[in-house]
mmCIF file with all atom_site columns, C-alpha atoms in Angstrom:
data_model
loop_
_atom_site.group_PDB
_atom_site.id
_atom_site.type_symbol
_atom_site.label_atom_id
_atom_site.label_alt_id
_atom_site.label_comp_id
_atom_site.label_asym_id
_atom_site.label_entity_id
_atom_site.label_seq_id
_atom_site.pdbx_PDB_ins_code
_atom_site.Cartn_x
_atom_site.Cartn_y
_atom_site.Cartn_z
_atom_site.occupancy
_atom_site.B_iso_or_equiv
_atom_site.pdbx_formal_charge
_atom_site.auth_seq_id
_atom_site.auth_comp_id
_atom_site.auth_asym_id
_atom_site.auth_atom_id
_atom_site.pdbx_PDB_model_num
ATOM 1   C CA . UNK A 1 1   ? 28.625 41.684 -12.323 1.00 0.00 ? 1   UNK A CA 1
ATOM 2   C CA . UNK A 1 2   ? 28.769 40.842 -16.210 1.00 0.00 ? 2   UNK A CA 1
ATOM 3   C CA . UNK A 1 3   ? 32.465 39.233 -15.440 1.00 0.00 ? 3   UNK A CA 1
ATOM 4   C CA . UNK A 1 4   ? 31.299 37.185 -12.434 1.00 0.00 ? 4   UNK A CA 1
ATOM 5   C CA . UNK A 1 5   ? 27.995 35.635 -14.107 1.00 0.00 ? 5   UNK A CA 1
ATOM 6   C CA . UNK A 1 6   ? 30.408 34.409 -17.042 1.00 0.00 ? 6   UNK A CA 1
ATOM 7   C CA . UNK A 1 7   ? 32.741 32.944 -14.772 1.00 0.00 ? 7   UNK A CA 1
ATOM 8   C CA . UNK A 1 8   ? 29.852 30.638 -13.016 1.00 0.00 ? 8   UNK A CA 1
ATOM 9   C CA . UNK A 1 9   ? 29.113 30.137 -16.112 1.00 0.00 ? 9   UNK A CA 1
ATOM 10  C CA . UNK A 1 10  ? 32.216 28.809 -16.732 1.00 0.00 ? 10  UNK A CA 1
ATOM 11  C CA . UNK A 1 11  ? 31.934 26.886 -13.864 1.00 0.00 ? 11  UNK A CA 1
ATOM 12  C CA . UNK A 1 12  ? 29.149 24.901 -14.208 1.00 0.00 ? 12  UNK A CA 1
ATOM 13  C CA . UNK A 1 13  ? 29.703 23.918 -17.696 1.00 0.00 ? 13  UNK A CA 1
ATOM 14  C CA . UNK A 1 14  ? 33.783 22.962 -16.415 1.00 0.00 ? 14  UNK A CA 1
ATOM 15  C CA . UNK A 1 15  ? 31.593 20.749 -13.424 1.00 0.00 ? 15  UNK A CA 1
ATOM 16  C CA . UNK A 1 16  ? 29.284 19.662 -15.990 1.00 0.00 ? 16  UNK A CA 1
ATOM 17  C CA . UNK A 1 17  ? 32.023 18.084 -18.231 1.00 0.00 ? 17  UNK A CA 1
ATOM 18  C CA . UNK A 1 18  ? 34.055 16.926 -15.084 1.00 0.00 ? 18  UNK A CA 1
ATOM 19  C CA . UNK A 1 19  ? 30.934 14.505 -14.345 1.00 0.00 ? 19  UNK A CA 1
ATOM 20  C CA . UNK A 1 20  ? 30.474 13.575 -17.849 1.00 0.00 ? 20  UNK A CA 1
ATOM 21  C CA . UNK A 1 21  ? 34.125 12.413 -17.828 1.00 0.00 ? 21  UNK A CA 1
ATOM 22  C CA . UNK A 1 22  ? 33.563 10.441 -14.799 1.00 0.00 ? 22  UNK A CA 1
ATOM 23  C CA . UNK A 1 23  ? 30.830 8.331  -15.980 1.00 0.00 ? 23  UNK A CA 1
ATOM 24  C CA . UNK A 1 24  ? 32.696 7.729  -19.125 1.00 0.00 ? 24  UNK A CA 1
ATOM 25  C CA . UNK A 1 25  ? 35.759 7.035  -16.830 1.00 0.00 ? 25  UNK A CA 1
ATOM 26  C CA . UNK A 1 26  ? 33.837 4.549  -14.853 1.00 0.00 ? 26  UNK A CA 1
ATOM 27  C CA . UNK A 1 27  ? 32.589 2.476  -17.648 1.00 0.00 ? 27  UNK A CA 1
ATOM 28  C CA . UNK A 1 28  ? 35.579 2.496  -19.853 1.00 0.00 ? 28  UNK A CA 1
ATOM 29  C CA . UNK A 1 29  ? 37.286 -0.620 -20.401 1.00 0.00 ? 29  UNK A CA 1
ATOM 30  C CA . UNK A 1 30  ? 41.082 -0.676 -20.070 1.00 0.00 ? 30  UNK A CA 1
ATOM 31  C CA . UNK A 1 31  ? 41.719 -0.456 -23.727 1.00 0.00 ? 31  UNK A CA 1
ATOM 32  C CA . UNK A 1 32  ? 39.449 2.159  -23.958 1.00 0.00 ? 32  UNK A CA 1
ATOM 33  C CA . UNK A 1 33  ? 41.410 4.280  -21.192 1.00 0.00 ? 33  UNK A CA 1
ATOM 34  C CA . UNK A 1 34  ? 44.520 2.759  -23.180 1.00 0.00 ? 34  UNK A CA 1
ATOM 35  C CA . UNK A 1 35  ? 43.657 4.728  -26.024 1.00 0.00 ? 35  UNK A CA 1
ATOM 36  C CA . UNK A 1 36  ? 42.774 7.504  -24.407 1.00 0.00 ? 36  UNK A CA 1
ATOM 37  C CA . UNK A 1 37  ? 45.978 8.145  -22.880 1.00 0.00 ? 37  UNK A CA 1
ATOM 38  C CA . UNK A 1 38  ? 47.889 7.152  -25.478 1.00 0.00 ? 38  UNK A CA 1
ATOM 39  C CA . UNK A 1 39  ? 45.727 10.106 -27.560 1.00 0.00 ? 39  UNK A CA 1
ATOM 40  C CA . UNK A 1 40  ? 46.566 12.375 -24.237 1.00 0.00 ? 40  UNK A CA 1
ATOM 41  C CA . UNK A 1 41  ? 50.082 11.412 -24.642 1.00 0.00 ? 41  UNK A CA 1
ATOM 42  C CA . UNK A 1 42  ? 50.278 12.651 -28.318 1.00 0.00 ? 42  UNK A CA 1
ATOM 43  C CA . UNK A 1 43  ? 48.364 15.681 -27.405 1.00 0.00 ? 43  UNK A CA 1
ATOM 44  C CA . UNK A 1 44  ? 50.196 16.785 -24.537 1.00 0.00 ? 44  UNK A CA 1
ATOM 45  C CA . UNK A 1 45  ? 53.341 16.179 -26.487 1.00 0.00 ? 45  UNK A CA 1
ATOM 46  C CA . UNK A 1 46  ? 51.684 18.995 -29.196 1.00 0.00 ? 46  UNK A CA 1
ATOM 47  C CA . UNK A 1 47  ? 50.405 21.470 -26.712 1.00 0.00 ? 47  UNK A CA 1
ATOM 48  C CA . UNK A 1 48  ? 52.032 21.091 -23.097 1.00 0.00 ? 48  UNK A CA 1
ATOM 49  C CA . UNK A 1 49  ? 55.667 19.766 -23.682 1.00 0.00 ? 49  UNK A CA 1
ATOM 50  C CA . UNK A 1 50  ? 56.781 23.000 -24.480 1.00 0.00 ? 50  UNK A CA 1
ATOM 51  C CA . UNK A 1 51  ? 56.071 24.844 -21.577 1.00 0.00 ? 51  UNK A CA 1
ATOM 52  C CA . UNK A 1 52  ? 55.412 21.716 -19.133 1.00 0.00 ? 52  UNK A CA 1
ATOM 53  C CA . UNK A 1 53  ? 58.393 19.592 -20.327 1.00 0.00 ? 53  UNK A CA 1
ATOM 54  C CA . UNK A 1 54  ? 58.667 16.465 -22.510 1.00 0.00 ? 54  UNK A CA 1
ATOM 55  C CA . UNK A 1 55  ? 58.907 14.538 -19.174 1.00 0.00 ? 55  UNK A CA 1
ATOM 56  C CA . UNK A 1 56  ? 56.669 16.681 -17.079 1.00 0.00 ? 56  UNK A CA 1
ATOM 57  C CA . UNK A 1 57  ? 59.513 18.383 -15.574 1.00 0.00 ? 57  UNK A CA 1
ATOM 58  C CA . UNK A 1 58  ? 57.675 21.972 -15.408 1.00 0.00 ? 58  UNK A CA 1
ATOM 59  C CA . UNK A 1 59  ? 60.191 24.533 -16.189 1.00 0.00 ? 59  UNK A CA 1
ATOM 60  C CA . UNK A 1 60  ? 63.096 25.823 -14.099 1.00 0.00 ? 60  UNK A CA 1
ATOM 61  C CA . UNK A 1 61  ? 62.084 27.967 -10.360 1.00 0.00 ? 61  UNK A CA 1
ATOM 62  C CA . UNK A 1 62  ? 58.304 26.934 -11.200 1.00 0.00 ? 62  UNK A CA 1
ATOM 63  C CA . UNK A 1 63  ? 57.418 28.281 -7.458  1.00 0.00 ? 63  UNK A CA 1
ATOM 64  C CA . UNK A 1 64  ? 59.152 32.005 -8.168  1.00 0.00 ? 64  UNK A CA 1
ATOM 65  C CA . UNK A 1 65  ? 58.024 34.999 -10.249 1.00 0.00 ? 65  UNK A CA 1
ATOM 66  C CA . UNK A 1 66  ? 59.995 35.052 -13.696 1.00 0.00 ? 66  UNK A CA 1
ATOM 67  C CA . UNK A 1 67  ? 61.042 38.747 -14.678 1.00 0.00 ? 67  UNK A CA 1
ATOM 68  C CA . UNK A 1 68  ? 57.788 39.543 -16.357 1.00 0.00 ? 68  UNK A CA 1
ATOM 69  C CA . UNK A 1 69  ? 55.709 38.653 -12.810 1.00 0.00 ? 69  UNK A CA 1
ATOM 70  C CA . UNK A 1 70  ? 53.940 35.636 -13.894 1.00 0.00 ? 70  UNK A CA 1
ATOM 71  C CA . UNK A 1 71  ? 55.243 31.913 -12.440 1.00 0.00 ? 71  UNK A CA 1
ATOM 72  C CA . UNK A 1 72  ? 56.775 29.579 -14.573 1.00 0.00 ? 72  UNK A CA 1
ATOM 73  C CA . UNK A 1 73  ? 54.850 26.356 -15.927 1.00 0.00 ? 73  UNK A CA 1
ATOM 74  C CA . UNK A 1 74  ? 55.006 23.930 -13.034 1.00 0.00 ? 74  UNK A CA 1
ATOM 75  C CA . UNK A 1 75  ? 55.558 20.185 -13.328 1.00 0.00 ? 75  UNK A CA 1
ATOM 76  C CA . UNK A 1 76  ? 53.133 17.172 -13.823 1.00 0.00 ? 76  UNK A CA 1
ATOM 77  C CA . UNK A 1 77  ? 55.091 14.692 -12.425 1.00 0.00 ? 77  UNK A CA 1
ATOM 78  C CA . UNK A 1 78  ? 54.889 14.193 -9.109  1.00 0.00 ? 78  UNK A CA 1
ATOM 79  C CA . UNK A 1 79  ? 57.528 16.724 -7.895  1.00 0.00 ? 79  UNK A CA 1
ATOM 80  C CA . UNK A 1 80  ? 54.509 19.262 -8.862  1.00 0.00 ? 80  UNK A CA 1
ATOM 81  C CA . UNK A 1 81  ? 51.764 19.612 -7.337  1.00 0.00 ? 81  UNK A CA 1
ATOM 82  C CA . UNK A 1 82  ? 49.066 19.065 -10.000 1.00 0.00 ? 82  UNK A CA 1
ATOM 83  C CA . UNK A 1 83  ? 48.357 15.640 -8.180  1.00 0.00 ? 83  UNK A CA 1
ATOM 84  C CA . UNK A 1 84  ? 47.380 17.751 -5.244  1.00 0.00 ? 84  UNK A CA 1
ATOM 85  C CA . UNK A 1 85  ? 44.485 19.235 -7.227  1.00 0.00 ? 85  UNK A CA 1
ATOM 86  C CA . UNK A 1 86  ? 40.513 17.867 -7.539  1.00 0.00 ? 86  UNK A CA 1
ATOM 87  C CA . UNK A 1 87  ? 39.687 16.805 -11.359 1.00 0.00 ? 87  UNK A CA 1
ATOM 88  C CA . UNK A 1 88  ? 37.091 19.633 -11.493 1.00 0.00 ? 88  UNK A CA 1
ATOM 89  C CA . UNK A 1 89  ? 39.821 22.240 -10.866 1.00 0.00 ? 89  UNK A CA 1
ATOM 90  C CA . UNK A 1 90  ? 42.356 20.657 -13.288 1.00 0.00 ? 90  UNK A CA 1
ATOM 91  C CA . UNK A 1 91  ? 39.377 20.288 -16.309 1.00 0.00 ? 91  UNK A CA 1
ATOM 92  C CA . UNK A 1 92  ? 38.966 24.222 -15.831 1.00 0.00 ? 92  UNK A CA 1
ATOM 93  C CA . UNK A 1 93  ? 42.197 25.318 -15.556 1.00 0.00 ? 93  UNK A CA 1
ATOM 94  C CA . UNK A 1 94  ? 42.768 23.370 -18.482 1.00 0.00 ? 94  UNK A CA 1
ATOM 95  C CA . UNK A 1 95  ? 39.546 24.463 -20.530 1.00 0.00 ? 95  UNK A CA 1
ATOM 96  C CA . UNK A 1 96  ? 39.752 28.123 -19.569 1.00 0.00 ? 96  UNK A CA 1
ATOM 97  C CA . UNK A 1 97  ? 43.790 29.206 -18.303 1.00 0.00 ? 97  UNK A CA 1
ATOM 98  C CA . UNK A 1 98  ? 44.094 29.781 -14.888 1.00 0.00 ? 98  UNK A CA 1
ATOM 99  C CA . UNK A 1 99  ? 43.488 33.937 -15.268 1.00 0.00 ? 99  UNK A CA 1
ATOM 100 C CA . UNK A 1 100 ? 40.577 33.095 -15.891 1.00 0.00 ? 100 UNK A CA 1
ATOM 101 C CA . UNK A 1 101 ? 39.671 31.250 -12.994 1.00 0.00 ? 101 UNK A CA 1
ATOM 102 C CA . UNK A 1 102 ? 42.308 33.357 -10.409 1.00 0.00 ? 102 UNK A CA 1
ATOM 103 C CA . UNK A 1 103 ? 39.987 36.514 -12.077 1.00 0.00 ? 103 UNK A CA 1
ATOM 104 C CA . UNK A 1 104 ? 41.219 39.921 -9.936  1.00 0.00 ? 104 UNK A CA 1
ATOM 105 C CA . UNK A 1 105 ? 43.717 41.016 -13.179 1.00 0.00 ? 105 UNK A CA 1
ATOM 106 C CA . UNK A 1 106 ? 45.590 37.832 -11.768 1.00 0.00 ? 106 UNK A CA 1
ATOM 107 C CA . UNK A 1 107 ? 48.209 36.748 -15.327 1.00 0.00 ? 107 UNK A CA 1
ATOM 108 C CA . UNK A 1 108 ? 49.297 33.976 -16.242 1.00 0.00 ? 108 UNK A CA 1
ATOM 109 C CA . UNK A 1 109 ? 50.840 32.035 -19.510 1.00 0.00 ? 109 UNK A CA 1
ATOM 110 C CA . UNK A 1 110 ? 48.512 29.815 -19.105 1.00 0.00 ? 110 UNK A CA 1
ATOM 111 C CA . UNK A 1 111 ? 46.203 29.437 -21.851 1.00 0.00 ? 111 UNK A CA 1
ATOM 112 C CA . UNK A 1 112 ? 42.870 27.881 -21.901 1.00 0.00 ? 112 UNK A CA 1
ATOM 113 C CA . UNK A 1 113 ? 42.826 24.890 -23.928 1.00 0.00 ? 113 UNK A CA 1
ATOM 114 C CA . UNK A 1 114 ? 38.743 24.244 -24.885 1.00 0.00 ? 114 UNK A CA 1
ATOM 115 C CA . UNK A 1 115 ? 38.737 25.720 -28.049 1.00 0.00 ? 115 UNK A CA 1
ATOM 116 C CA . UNK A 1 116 ? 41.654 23.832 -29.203 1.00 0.00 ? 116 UNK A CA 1
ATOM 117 C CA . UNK A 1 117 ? 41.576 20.039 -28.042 1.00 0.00 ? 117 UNK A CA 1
ATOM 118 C CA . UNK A 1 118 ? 38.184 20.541 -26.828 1.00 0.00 ? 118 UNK A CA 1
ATOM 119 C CA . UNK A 1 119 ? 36.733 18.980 -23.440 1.00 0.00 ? 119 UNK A CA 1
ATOM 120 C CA . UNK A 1 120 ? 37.173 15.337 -24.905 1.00 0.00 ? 120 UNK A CA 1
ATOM 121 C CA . UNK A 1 121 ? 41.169 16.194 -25.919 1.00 0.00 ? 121 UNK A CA 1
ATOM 122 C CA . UNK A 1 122 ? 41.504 17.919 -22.322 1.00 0.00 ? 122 UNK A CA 1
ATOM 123 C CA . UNK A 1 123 ? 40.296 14.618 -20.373 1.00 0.00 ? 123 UNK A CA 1
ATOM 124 C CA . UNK A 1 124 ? 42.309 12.604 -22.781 1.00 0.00 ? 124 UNK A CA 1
ATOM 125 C CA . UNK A 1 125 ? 45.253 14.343 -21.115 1.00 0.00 ? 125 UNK A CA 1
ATOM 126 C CA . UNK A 1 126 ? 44.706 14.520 -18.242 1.00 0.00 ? 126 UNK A CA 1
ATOM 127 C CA . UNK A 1 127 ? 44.394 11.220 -18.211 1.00 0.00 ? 127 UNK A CA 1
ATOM 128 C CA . UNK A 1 128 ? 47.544 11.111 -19.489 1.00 0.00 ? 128 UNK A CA 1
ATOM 129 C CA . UNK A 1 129 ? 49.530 13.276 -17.040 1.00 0.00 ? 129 UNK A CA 1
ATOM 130 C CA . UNK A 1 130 ? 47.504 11.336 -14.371 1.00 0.00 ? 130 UNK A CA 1
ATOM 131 C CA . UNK A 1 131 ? 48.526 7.507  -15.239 1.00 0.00 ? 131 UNK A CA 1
ATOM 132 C CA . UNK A 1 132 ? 52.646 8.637  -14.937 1.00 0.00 ? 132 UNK A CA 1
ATOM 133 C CA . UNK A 1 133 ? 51.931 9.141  -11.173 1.00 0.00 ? 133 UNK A CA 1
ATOM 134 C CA . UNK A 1 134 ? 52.908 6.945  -8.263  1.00 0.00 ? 134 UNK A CA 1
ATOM 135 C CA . UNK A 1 135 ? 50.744 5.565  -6.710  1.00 0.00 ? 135 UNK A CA 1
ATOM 136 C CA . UNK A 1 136 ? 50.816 7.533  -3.428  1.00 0.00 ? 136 UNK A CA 1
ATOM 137 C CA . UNK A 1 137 ? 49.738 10.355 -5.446  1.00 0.00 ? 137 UNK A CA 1
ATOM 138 C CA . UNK A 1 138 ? 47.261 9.193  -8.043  1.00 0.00 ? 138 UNK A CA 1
ATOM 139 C CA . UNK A 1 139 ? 45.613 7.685  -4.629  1.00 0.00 ? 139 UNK A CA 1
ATOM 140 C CA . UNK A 1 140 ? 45.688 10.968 -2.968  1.00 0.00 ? 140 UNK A CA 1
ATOM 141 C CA . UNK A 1 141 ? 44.134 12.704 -6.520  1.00 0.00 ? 141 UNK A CA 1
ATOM 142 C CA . UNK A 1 142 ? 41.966 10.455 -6.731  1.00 0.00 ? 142 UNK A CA 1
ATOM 143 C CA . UNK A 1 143 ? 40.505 10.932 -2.787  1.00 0.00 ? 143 UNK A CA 1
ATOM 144 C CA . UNK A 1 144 ? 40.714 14.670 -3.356  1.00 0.00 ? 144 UNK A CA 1
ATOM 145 C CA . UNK A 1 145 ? 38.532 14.206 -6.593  1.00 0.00 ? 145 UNK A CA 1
ATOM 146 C CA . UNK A 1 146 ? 36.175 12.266 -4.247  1.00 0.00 ? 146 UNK A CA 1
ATOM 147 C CA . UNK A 1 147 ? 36.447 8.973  -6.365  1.00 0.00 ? 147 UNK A CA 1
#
C-alpha cells in the first residue's frame, strides 16, 4: 500500500511539472526554446549519450533482453519509439527511471534523472531529443501529448 501511495505520488507531481512545462512551452519565444535546447543538447550530451548514443542511435538489439535480463537503451531518433510516447510519460520516466514507474520488481538501467538535472534540466532535454524529429513524428508526439 506504502509503495503504491508513493508512486501516485510520483505521479501527480510528474503531471504537475508536465503542465507547468506546457505553459512555459506555450509562451516561450523561439530564442527562448533556442536556448533551451541548446542547454538540452549539452545536457543530454553529459547524461544520455552514453547509454542513448551521441546521435540518438540507442544501443545495439534495443528491442531484446541483454545477458543480465534488462533491454538495452533504445534510440531517440526516430527509428525509436520515444516519439510514440505522451510528454507526461517521457517527464516521468525521465524524473524517476522507468522501474519505477513499470513497479512489479520490473529492472531496468534506467535511472531517474530529477535529482540530478532537475525537472527544468529534464524538459530542457526533452526538448532537445524532441526538435531532431521529422516532422511526421514530432506531429504524431505532439497529438499523442494532446497539444
Amino acid at each position: 500500500m506504502k509503495k503504491a501511495a508513493v508512486f501516485l505520488l510520483a505521479i501527480a507531481v510528474a503531471v504537475a511539472g508536465v503542465w507547468i512545462w506546457r505553459g512555459a512551452g506555450s509562451n516561450a519565444t523561439a530564442a527562448q526554446l533556442a536556448e533551451r535546447i541548446t542547454l538540452g543538447g549539452m545536457l543530454y550530451a553529459e547524461n544520455c549519450a552514453s547509454c542513448h548514443g551521441v546521435n540518438l542511435e540507442g544501443q545495439p538489439n534495443w528491442k531484446s533482453p541483454g545477458p543480465n535480463g534488462r533491454l538495452p537503451a533504445p534510440p531517440h531518433d526516430a527509428s525509436g519509439h520515444t516519439w510514440h510516447h505522451s510528454d507526461e510519460q517521457l517527464f516521468a520516466i525521465t524524473k524517476f527511471g522507468t522501474a519505477a514507474l513499470v513497479g512489479n520488481g520490473y529492472e531496468s538501467d534506467m535511472i531517474g534523472f530529477g535529482d540530478h538535472i532537475g525537472d527544468d534540466g529534464i524538459r530542457a532535454v526533452l526538448d532537445y531529443i524532441k526538435s531532431t524529429w521529422p516532422a511526421p513524428e514530432a506531429a504524431r508526439q505532439r497529438k499523442v501529448s494532446g497539444l
